[in-house]
Amino acid sequence: MAPPGPAGALPTSAEPLSRSIFRKFLLMLCSLLTSLYVFYCLAERCQTLSGPVVGLSGGGEEAGAPGRGVLAGGPRELAVWQAAAQRKRLLQLQQWRRRRPPASRGDGEEAAWEEESPGLAGGPGGSGAGSSVAEAPPGTLALLLDEGSKQLPQAIIIGVKKGGTRALLEFLRVHPDVRAVGAEPHFFDRSYDKGLAWYRDLMPRTLDGQITMEKTPSYFVTREAPARISAMSKDTKLIVVVRDPVTRAISDYTQTLSKRPDIPTFENLTFKNRTTGLIDTSWSAIQIGIYAKHLEHWLHHFPIRQMLFVSGERLISDPAGELGRVQDFLGLKRIITDKHFYFNKTKGFPCLKKAEGSSRPHCLGKTKGRTHPEIDREVVCRLREFYRPFNLKFYQMTGHDFGWDG
């Protein structure tokens, strides 16, 4: 029997036990702090994602040593969760960018969409309800994560100014297989010297099966554009949005007037000589509407079957019908239908119940749908007489009567 030690001393066999308990306590404390740190970092990163699956594993070495904080499931699940968190943040960033005020550009075009009251799209569960993240087009997450590749456009909206090109582009962007540049690149008319590599870099990333598009309405009246686009690719599909040339000219003038209130009247700009009634075809607002003349240049480089002519009037009265034709022309499944549109009586044209990547109704911005000035009836009649032979030739060339002379 061992002799008793000094008074108040613990047995020597208890000292190793005390140190062991202390080490375990430190390990558990470190594990807890590590777990809290991991939890904080991941929660900060994913924000609104569901809570992390963090716990203390009581298994063997593969599940983590006793007392060590780990993510349930191991490193693979952690990587998946981190990727999901990143996608969530990128989608939130995309939504924030789309809600910023439109930025003006030098050519008079603006970022075209403004948000409307969500009540216009129907109540919860209707066509206007739903999560903007859940409704994002297929492939959006991959594209946001820099997957896919940048391609030269397979289809271009080449014209015409004040015909409805912005509306058509924004309607098409609802389609999950269409990826388009929002701003007008003006490559084939203003920046051709920068080269195709520069042009390609402007394009969004696309996945297999998706179409890259852009729209620059001034291409239709640029003499060099047909040859330049053909040199890029003879298979490029071309879309022209046309509108009654008289209405188009007045709309063109209205846009200019909003920026330069001191310009001459529409009547004075229309005629070289008001007395003789001679039309001034050098004025761009008049010249653009001579569609047959411009189309001749394009037919030297592209067959008519490779061009689609969209009615600007029908784009307002029957947007789903015109979008059906466009989707067929592009070889796309008809996904954009009547359910995507509602008619805004205040603006006087159709709007999207949900734009790309959004759950809210969107309409063309305030620069669209301006009230036209009152034009002398005699001037309008003279313009209709001027355009009639050009319109008839355009009908013959395209095989479609747009009804502007009825």
Short mmCIF file of N, CA, C and O in Angstrom, two decimals, residues 71 74-85 87:
data_model
loop_
_atom_site.label_atom_id
_atom_site.label_comp_id
_atom_site.label_asym_id
_atom_site.label_seq_id
_atom_site.Cartn_x
_atom_site.Cartn_y
_atom_site.Cartn_z
N LEU A 71 -18.64 19.84 -42.26
CA LEU A 71 -19.89 19.94 -43.01
C LEU A 71 -20.40 18.53 -43.25
O LEU A 71 -19.66 17.67 -43.70
N GLY A 74 -19.13 15.92 -46.09
CA GLY A 74 -17.73 16.00 -46.47
C GLY A 74 -17.44 17.08 -47.50
O GLY A 74 -18.28 17.89 -47.85
N PRO A 75 -16.20 17.13 -47.99
CA PRO A 75 -15.73 18.20 -48.88
C PRO A 75 -16.54 18.33 -50.16
O PRO A 75 -16.71 19.42 -50.67
N ARG A 76 -17.02 17.23 -50.72
CA ARG A 76 -17.76 17.30 -51.99
C ARG A 76 -19.02 18.14 -51.83
O ARG A 76 -19.34 18.98 -52.66
N GLU A 77 -19.76 17.91 -50.73
CA GLU A 77 -20.98 18.67 -50.49
C GLU A 77 -20.67 20.14 -50.23
O GLU A 77 -21.41 21.03 -50.62
N LEU A 78 -19.53 20.39 -49.58
CA LEU A 78 -19.12 21.78 -49.34
C LEU A 78 -18.89 22.49 -50.67
O LEU A 78 -19.33 23.63 -50.87
N ALA A 79 -18.22 21.84 -51.60
CA ALA A 79 -17.95 22.46 -52.90
C ALA A 79 -19.24 22.75 -53.65
O ALA A 79 -19.40 23.79 -54.27
N VAL A 80 -20.18 21.78 -53.60
CA VAL A 80 -21.47 21.98 -54.27
C VAL A 80 -22.21 23.15 -53.68
O VAL A 80 -22.78 23.99 -54.38
N TRP A 81 -22.18 23.21 -52.35
CA TRP A 81 -22.90 24.30 -51.67
C TRP A 81 -22.28 25.65 -51.99
O TRP A 81 -22.95 26.64 -52.24
N GLN A 82 -20.94 25.73 -52.01
CA GLN A 82 -20.27 26.98 -52.34
C GLN A 82 -20.60 27.42 -53.76
O GLN A 82 -20.80 28.61 -54.02
N ALA A 83 -20.65 26.47 -54.70
CA ALA A 83 -21.00 26.82 -56.08
C ALA A 83 -22.42 27.36 -56.16
O ALA A 83 -22.70 28.33 -56.86
N ALA A 84 -23.34 26.73 -55.41
CA ALA A 84 -24.72 27.21 -55.40
C ALA A 84 -24.81 28.61 -54.82
O ALA A 84 -25.57 29.46 -55.30
N ALA A 85 -24.01 28.86 -53.77
CA ALA A 85 -24.00 30.19 -53.17
C ALA A 85 -23.51 31.22 -54.17
O ALA A 85 -24.04 32.32 -54.26
N ARG A 87 -23.67 31.07 -57.46
CA ARG A 87 -24.70 31.28 -58.47
C ARG A 87 -25.79 32.21 -57.96
O ARG A 87 -26.28 33.07 -58.68
#
